[in-house]
mmCIF file of C-alpha atoms in Angstrom:
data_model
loop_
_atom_site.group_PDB
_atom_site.id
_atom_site.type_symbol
_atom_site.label_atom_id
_atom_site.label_comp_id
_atom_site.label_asym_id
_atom_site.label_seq_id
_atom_site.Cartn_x
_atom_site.Cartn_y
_atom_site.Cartn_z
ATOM 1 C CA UNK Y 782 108.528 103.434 121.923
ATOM 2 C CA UNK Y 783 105.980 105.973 122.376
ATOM 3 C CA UNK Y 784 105.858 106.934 119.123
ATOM 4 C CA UNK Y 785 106.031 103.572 117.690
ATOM 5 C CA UNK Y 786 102.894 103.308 119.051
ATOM 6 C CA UNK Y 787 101.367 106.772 118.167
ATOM 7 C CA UNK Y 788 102.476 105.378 114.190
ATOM 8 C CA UNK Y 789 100.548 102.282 114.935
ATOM 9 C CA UNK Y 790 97.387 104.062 116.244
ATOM 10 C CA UNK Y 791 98.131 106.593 112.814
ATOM 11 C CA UNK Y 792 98.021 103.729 110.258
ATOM 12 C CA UNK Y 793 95.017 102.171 112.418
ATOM 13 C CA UNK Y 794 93.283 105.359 112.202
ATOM 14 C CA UNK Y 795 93.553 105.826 108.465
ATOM 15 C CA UNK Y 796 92.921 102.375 107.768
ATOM 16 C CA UNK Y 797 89.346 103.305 109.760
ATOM 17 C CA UNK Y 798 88.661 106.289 107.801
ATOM 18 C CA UNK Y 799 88.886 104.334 104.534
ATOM 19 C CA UNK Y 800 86.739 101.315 105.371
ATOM 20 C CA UNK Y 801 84.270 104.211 106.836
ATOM 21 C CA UNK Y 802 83.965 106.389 103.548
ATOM 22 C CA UNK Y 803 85.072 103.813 100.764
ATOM 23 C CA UNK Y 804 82.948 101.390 102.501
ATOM 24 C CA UNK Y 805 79.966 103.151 101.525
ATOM 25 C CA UNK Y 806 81.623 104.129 97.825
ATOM 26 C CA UNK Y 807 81.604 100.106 97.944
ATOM 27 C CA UNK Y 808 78.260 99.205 98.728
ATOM 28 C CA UNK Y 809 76.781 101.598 96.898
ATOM 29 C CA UNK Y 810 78.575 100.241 93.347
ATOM 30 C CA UNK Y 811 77.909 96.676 95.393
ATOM 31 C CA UNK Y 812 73.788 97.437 94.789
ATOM 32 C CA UNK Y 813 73.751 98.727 91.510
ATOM 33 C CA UNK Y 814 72.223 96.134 89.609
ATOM 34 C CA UNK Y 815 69.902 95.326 92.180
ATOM 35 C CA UNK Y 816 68.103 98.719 93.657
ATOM 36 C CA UNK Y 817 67.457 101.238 90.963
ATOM 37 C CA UNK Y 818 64.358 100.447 88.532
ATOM 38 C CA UNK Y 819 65.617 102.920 85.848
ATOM 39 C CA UNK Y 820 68.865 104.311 84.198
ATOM 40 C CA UNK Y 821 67.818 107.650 85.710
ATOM 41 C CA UNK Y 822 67.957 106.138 89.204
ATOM 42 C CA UNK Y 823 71.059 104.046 88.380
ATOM 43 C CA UNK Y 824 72.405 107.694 87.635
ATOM 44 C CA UNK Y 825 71.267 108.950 90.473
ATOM 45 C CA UNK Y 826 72.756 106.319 93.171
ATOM 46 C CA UNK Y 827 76.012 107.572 90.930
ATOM 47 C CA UNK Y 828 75.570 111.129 91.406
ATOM 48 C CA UNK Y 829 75.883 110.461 95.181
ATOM 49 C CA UNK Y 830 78.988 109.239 95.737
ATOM 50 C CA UNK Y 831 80.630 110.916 92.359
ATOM 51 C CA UNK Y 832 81.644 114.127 94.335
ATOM 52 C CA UNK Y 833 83.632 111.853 96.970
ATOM 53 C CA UNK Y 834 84.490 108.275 96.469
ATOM 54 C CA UNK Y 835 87.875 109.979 94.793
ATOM 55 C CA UNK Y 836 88.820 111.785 98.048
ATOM 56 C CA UNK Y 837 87.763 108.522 100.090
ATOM 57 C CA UNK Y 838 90.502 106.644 97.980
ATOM 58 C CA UNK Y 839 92.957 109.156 99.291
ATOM 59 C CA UNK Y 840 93.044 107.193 102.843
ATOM 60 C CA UNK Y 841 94.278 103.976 100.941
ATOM 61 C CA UNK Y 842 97.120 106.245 99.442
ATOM 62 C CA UNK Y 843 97.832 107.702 102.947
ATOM 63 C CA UNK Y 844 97.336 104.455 104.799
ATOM 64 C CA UNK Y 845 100.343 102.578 102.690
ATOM 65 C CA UNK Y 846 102.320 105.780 102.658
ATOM 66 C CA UNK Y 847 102.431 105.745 106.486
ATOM 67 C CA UNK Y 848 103.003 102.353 106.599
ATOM 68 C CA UNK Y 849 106.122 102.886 104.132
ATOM 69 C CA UNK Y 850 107.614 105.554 106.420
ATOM 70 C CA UNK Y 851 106.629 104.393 109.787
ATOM 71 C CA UNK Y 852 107.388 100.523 109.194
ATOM 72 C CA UNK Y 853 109.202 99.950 106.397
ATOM 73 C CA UNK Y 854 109.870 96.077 107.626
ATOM 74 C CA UNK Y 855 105.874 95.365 107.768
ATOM 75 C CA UNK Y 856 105.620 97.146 104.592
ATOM 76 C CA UNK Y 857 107.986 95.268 102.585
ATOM 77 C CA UNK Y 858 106.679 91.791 104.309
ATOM 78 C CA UNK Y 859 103.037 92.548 103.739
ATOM 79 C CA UNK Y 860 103.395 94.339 100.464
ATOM 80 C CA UNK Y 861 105.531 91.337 98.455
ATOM 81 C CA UNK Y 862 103.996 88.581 100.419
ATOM 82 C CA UNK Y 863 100.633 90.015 99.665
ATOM 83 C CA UNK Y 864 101.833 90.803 96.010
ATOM 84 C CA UNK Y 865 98.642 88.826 94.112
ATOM 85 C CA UNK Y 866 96.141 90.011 96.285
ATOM 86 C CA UNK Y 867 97.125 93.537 95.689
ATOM 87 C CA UNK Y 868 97.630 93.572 91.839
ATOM 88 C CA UNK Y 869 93.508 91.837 92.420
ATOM 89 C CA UNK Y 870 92.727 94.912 94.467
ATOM 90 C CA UNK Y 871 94.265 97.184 92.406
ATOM 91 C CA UNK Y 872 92.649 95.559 89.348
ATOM 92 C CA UNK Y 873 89.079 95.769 90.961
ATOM 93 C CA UNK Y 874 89.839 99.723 91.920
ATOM 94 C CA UNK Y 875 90.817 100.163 88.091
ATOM 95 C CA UNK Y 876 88.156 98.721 86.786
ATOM 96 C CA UNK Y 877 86.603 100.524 88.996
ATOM 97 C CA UNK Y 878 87.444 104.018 88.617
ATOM 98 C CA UNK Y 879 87.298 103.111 84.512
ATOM 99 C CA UNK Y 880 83.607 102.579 84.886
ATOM 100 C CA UNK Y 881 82.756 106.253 86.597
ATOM 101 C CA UNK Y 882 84.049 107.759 83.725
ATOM 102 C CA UNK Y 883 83.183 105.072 80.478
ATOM 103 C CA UNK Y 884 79.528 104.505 81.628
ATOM 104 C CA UNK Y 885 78.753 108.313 80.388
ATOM 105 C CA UNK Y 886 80.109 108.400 77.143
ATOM 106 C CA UNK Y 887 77.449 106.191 75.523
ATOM 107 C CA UNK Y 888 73.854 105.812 76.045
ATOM 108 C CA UNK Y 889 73.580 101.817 75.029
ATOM 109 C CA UNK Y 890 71.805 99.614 77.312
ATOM 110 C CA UNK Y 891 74.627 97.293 76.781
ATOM 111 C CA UNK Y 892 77.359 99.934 77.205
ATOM 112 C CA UNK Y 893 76.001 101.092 79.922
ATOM 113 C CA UNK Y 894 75.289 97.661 81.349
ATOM 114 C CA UNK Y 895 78.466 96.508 80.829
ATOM 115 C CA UNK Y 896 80.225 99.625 83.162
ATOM 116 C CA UNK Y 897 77.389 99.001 85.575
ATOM 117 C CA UNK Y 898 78.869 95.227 86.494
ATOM 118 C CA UNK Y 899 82.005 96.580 86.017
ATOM 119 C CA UNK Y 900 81.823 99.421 88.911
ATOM 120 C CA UNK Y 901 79.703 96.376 91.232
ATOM 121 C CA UNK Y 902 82.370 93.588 90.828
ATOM 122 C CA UNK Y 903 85.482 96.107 91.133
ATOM 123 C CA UNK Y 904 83.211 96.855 94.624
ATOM 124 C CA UNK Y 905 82.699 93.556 95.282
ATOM 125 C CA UNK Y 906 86.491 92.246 94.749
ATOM 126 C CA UNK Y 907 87.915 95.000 96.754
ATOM 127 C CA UNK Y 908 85.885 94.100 99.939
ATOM 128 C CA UNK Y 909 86.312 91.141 99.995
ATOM 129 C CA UNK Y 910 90.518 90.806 99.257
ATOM 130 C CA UNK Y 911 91.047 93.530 101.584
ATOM 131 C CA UNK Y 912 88.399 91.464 104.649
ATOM 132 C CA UNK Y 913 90.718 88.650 103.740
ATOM 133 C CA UNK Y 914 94.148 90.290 103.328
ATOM 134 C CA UNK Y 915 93.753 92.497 106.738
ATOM 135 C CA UNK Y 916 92.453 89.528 108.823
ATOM 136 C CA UNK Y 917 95.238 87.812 107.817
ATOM 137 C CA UNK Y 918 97.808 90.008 109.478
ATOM 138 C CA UNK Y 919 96.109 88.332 112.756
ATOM 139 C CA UNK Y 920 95.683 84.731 111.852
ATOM 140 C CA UNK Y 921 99.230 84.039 110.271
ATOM 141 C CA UNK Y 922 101.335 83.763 107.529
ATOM 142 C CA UNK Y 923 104.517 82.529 106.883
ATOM 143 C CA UNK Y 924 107.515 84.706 107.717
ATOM 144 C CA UNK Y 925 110.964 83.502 108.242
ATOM 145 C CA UNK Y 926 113.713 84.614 110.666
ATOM 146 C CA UNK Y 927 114.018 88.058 109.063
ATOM 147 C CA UNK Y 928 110.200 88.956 108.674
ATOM 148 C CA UNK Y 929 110.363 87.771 105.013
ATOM 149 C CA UNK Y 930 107.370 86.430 103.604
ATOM 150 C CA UNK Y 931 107.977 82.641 102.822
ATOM 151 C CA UNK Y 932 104.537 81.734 101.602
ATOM 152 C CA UNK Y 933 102.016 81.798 98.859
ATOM 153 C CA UNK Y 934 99.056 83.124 98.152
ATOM 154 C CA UNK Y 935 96.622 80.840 99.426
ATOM 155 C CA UNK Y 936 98.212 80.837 102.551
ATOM 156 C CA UNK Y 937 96.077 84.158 102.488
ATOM 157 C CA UNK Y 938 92.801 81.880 103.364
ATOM 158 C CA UNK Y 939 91.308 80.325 106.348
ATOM 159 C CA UNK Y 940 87.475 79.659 107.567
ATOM 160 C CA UNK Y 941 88.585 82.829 109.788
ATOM 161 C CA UNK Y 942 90.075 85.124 106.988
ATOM 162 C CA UNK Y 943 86.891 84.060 104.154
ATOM 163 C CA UNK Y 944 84.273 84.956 106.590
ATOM 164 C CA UNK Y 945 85.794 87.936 107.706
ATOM 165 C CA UNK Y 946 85.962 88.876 103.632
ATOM 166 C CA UNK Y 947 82.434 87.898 103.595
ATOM 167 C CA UNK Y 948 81.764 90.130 106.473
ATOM 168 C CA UNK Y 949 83.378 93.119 105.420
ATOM 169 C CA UNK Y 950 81.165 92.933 102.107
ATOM 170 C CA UNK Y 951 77.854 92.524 103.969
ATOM 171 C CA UNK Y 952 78.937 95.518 105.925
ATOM 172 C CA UNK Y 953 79.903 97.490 103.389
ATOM 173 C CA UNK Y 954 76.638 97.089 101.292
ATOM 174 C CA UNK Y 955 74.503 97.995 104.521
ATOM 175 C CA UNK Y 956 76.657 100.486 105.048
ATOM 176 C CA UNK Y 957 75.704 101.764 101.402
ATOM 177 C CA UNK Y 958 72.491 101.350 101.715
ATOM 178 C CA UNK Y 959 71.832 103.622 104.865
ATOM 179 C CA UNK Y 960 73.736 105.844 103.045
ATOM 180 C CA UNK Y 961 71.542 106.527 100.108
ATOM 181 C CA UNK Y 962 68.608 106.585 102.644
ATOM 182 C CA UNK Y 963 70.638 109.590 103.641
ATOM 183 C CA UNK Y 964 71.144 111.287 100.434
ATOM 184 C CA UNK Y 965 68.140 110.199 98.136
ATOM 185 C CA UNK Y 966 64.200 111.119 98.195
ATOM 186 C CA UNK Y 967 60.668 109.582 96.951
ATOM 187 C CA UNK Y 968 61.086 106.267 95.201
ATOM 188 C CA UNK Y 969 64.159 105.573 95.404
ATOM 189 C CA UNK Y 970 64.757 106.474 99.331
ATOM 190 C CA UNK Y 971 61.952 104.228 99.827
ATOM 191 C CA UNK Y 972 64.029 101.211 98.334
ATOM 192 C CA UNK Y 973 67.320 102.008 99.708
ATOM 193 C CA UNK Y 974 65.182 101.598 103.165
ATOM 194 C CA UNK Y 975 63.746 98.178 102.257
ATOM 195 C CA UNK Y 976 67.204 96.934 101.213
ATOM 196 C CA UNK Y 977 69.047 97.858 104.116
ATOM 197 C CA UNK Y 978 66.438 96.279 106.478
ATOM 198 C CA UNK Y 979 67.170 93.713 104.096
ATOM 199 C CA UNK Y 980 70.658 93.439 104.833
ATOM 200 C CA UNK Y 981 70.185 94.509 108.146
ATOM 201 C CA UNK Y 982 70.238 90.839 109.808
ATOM 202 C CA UNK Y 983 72.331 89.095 107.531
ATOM 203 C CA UNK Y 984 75.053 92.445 108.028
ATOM 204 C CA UNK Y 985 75.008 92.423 111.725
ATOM 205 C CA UNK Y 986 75.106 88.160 112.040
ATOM 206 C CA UNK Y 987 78.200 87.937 109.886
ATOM 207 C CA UNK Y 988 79.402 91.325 111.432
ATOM 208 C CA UNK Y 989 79.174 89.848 114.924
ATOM 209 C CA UNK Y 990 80.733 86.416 113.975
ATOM 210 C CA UNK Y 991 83.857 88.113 112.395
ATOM 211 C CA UNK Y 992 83.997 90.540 115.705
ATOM 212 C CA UNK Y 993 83.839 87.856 118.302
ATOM 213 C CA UNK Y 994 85.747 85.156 116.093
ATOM 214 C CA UNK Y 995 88.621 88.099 116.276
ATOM 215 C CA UNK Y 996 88.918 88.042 119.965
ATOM 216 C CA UNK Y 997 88.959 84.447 119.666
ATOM 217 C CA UNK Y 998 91.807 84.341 117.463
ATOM 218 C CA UNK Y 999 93.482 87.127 119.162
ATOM 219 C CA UNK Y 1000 93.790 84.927 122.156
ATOM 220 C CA UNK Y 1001 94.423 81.628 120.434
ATOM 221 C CA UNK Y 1002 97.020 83.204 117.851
ATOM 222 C CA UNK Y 1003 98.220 86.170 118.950
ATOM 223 C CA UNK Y 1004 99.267 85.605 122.839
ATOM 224 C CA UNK Y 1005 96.467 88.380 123.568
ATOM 225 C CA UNK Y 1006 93.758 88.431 126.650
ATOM 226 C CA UNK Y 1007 90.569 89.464 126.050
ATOM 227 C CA UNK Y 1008 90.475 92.604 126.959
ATOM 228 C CA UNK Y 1009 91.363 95.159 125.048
ATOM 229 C CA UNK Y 1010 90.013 93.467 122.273
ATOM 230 C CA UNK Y 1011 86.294 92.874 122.925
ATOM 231 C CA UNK Y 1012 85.870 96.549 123.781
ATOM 232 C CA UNK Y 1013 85.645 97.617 120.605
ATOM 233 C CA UNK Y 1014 84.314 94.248 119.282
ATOM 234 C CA UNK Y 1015 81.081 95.022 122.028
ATOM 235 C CA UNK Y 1016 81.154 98.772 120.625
ATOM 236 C CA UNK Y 1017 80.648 97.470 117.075
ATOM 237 C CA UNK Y 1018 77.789 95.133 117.889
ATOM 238 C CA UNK Y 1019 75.697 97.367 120.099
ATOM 239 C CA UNK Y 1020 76.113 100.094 117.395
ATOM 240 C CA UNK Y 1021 75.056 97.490 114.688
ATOM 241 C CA UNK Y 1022 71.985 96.214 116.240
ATOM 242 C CA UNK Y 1023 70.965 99.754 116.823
ATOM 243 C CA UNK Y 1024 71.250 100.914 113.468
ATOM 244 C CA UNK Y 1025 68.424 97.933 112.372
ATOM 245 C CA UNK Y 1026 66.156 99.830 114.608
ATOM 246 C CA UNK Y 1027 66.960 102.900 113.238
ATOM 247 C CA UNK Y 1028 67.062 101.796 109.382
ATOM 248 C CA UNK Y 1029 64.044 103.710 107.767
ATOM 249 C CA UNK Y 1030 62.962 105.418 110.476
ATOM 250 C CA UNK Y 1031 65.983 108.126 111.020
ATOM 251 C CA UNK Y 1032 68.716 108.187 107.966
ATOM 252 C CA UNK Y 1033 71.315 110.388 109.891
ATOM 253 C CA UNK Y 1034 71.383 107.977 113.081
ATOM 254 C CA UNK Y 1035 71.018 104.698 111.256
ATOM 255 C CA UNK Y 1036 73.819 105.885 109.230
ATOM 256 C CA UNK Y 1037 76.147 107.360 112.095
ATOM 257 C CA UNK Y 1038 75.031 103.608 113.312
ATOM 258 C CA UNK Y 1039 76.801 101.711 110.628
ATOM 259 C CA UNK Y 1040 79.781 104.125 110.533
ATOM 260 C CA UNK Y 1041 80.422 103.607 113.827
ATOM 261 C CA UNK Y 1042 79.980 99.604 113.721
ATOM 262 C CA UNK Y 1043 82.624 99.543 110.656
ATOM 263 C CA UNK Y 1044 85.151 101.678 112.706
ATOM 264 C CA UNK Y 1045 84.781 99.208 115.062
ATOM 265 C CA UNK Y 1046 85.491 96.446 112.979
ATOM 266 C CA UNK Y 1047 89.034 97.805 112.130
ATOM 267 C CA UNK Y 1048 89.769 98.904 115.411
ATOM 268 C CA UNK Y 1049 88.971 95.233 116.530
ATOM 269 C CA UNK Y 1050 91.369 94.201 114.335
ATOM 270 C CA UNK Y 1051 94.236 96.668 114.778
ATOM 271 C CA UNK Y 1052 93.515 96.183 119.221
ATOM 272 C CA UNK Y 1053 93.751 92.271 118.143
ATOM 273 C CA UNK Y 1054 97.034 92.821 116.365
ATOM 274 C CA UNK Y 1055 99.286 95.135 118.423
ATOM 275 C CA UNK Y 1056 101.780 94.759 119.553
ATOM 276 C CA UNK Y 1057 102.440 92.837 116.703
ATOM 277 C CA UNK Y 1058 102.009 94.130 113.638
ATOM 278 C CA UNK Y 1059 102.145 90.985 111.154
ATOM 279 C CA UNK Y 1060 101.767 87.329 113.074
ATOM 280 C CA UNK Y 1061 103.843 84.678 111.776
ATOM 281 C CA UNK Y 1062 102.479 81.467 111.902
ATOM 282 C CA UNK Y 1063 103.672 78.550 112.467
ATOM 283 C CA UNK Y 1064 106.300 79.850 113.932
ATOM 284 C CA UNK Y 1065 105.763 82.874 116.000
ATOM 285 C CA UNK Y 1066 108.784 83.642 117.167
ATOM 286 C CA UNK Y 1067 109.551 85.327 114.009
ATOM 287 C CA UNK Y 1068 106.283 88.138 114.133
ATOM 288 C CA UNK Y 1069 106.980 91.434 112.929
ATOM 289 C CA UNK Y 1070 105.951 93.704 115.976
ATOM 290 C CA UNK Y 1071 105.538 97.544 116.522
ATOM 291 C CA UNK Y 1072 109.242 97.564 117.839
ATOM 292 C CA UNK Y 1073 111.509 95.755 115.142
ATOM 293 C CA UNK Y 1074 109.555 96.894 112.661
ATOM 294 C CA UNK Y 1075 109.245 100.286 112.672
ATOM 295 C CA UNK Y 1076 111.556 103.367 111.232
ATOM 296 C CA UNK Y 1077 114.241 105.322 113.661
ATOM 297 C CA UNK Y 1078 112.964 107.694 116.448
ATOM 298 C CA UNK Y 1079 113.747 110.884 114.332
ATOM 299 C CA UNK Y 1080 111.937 109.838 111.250
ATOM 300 C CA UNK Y 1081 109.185 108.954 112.886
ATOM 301 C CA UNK Y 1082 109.621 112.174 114.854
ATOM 302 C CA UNK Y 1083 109.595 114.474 111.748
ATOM 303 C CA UNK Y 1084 106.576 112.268 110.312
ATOM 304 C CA UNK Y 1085 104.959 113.240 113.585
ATOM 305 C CA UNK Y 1086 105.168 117.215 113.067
ATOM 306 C CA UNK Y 1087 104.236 116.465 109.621
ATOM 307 C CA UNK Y 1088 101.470 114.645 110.450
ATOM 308 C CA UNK Y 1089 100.176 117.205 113.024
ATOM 309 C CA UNK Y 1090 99.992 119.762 110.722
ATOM 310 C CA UNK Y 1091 99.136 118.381 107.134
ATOM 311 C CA UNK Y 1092 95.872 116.059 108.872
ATOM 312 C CA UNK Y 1093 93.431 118.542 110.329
ATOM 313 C CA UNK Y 1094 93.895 120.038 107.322
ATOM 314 C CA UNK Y 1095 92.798 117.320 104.822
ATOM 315 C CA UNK Y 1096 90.071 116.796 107.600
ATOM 316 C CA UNK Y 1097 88.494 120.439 107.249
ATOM 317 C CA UNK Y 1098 88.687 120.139 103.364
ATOM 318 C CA UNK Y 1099 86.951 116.207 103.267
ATOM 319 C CA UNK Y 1100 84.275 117.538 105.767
ATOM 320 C CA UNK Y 1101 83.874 120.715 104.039
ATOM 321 C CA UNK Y 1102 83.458 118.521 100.657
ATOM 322 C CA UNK Y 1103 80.577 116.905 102.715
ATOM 323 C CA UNK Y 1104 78.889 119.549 103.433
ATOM 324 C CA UNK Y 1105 78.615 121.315 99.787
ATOM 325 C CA UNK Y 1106 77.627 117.939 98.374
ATOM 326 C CA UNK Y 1107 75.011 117.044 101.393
ATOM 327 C CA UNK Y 1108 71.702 117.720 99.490
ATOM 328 C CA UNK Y 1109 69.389 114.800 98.646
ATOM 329 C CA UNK Y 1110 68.842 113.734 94.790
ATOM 330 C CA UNK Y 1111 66.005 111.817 93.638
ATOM 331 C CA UNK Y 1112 64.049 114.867 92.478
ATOM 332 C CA UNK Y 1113 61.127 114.157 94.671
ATOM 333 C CA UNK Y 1114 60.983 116.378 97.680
ATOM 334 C CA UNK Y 1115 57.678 115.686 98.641
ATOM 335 C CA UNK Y 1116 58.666 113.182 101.233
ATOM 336 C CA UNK Y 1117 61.346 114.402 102.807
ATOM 337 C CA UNK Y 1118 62.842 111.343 105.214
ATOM 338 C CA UNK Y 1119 63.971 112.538 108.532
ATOM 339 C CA UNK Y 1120 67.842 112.427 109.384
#
C-alpha cells in the first residue's frame, strides 16, 4: 500500500510539473496575436520559450508512462474512455509543434499569420480539454463493474468540469504573461506587464472558483472531508492574489507567484481525488481507487529504484537548460525590470 501511494503522489507530481512549465509554453502561444506590435516581437515572445517548451512536453510523456506502469486499470479506463478528447489534445499539440517549425520557412504576412493562430489555438485547445478531462476524474464518469468506461464523450462536461477548463486557460495565459515579464526588456516587457495585470483579476476569480468548487465536489462526490483538500486549495489562492501585487513590480516573485498557484491547482485536484483515482458516477461503488488499480508490489518496486535514480537526473539537466537560456530578449537593456 505504501507504495501505491508513493505512485500516486509520482503521477501527481509530474502531472504538476507539466501544468507548471507547459502552462507557460501555453499562455505564451495563448497571447500571440494579441501582445506583440511587430513580427520582430512576435519572434521574440517565440525565442523565449523555443529552447524549452520541447523538454516541458517531456512531463506529459512521463506522466502517462507512469500511469501505464503504476496503474494500468486507470490507464486503460481513462485512456479509451477519454479516447476523443485525447486524439483533440493530441491534434492541438500537433498543430502545435507544426507551427514552431513552419512559421520560419516563409516570410509572408499570411504564412506567417496563418502558423501564428495555429500555435495560439493548439494552446488554447490543449488547456482547456486537459481543465476539462482532469476535473473529470473527480466529478464522474461512467464506469461499470470492472472499471470499464461505459460512456461517451460528453459525459466529459459539467458546469464544474467547463469552468475548471476555463480556469486552467486563464491561468495558464497569466501564467505566460509573468513569464515574459521575466524574460523580455523595453517595449515589450512593458506590455507583457499591462497584460498580466490584465488578466490578473479575471485569472485569480476563475482560479479561486475552480479551487473552492473542488473541495465542494470533493465532499459532495467523492466521500471526502474538507480537509486535506482546502490546504492546498488556500495555498493556491493566497499565492495568486499575491502575485497581482507583485505583477510589474518584481518579475521573479510574481512569477514564482503564479507557479506556485498552478501547482496548487493540480495538487487540489489530485488531494480531491485520492484515494480514488477515477470516480464513477452514478454509481460509485464501481470507482477505480489507488488499491485495485494499481500494478503488483514488485513492479512498482523496481519502478521505484528506477525512478530514484533516472529523476534527479532529468531535474539537474531541465534546470541546467534554465539557466543557459535565462537571459532577457527584447534587445533593449536600458530598462532592466527587477526580478
Amino acid at each position: 500500500m505504501d507504495l501505491q501511494i508513493l505512485w500516486f503522489v509520482i503521477v501527481a507530481f509530474f502531472w504538476s510539473g507539466y501544468f507548471l512549465l507547459e502552462g507557460f509554453d501555453f499562455g505564451v502561444g495563448m497571447l500571440l496575436p494579441f501582445l506583440p506590435r511587430s513580427e520582430a516581437e512576435r519572434g521574440v515572445m517565440l525565442q523565449s520559450i523555443g529552447p524549452v517548451w520541447d523538454g516541458n512536453e517531456t512531463w506529459l510523456v512521463v506522466a502517462g508512462g507512469a500511469t501505464f506502469a503504476a496503474f494500468p486499470a486507470w490507464y486503460g479506463s481513462m485512456f479509451s474512455g477519454y479516447y476523443i478528447a485525447l486524439v483533440l489534445v493530441l491534434v492541438c499539440l500537433i498543430v502545435r509543434v507544426v507551427s514552431f517549425e513552419w512559421r520560419a520557412q516563409s516570410t509572408s504576412p499570411r504564412w506567417r499569420t496563418t502558423w501564428m493562430w495555429a500555435n495560439t489555438l493548439g494552446s488554447f485547445g490543449a488547456s482547456l480539454i486537459w481543465g476539462v478531462g482532469l476535473s473529470a476524474l473527480l466529478y464522474g464518469v461512467p464506469l461499470d463493474s470492472n472499471g470499464d468506461f461505459t460512456g461517451t464523450f460528453w459525459d466529459l462536461f459539467h458546469p464544474y468540469t467547463v469552468l475548471t477548463g476555463i480556469a486552467v486557460v486563464a491561468l495558464f495565459a497569466f501564467h505566460g504573461a509573468t513569464f515574459l515579464t521575466l524574460r523580455t526588456t523595453g517595449d515589450l516587457y512593458a506590455r507583457a506587464s499591462r497584460t498580466a495585470r490584465l488578466l490578473s483579476i479575471p485569472a485569480v476569480a476563475l482560479a479561486a472558483a475552480f479551487l473552492i468548487w473542488t473541495v465542494a465536489v470533493a465532499v459532495d462526490r467523492n466521500d471526502k472531508d474538507v480537509f486535506p483538500p482546502v490546504l492546498p486549495a488556500v495555498i493556491g489562492i493566497a499565492a495568486l492574489v499575491v502575485a497581482v501585487n507583485l505583477v510589474g513590480r518584481r518579475s521573479g516573485w510574481a512569477f514564482a507567484t503564479t507557479a506556485l498557484g498552478t501547482v496548487a491547482a493540480v495538487a487540489t485536484l489530485f488531494t480531491s481525488l485520492y484515494p480514488r483515482v477515477m470516480v464513477s458516477a452514478p454509481n460509485f461503488g464501481n470507482s477505480l481507487t489507488v488499491g485495485n488499480a494499481s500494478s503488483a508490489h514488485y513492479t512498482l518496486a523496481v519502478m521505484s529504484v528506477v525512478a530514484l535514480i533516472v529523476t534527479p537526473l532529468v531535474l539537474l539537466y531541465q534546470g541546467w537548460t534554465y539557466h543557459v537560456f535565462r537571459q532577457r530578449l527584447g534587445g533593449d537593456l536600458r530598462a532592466q525590470p527587477e526580478r
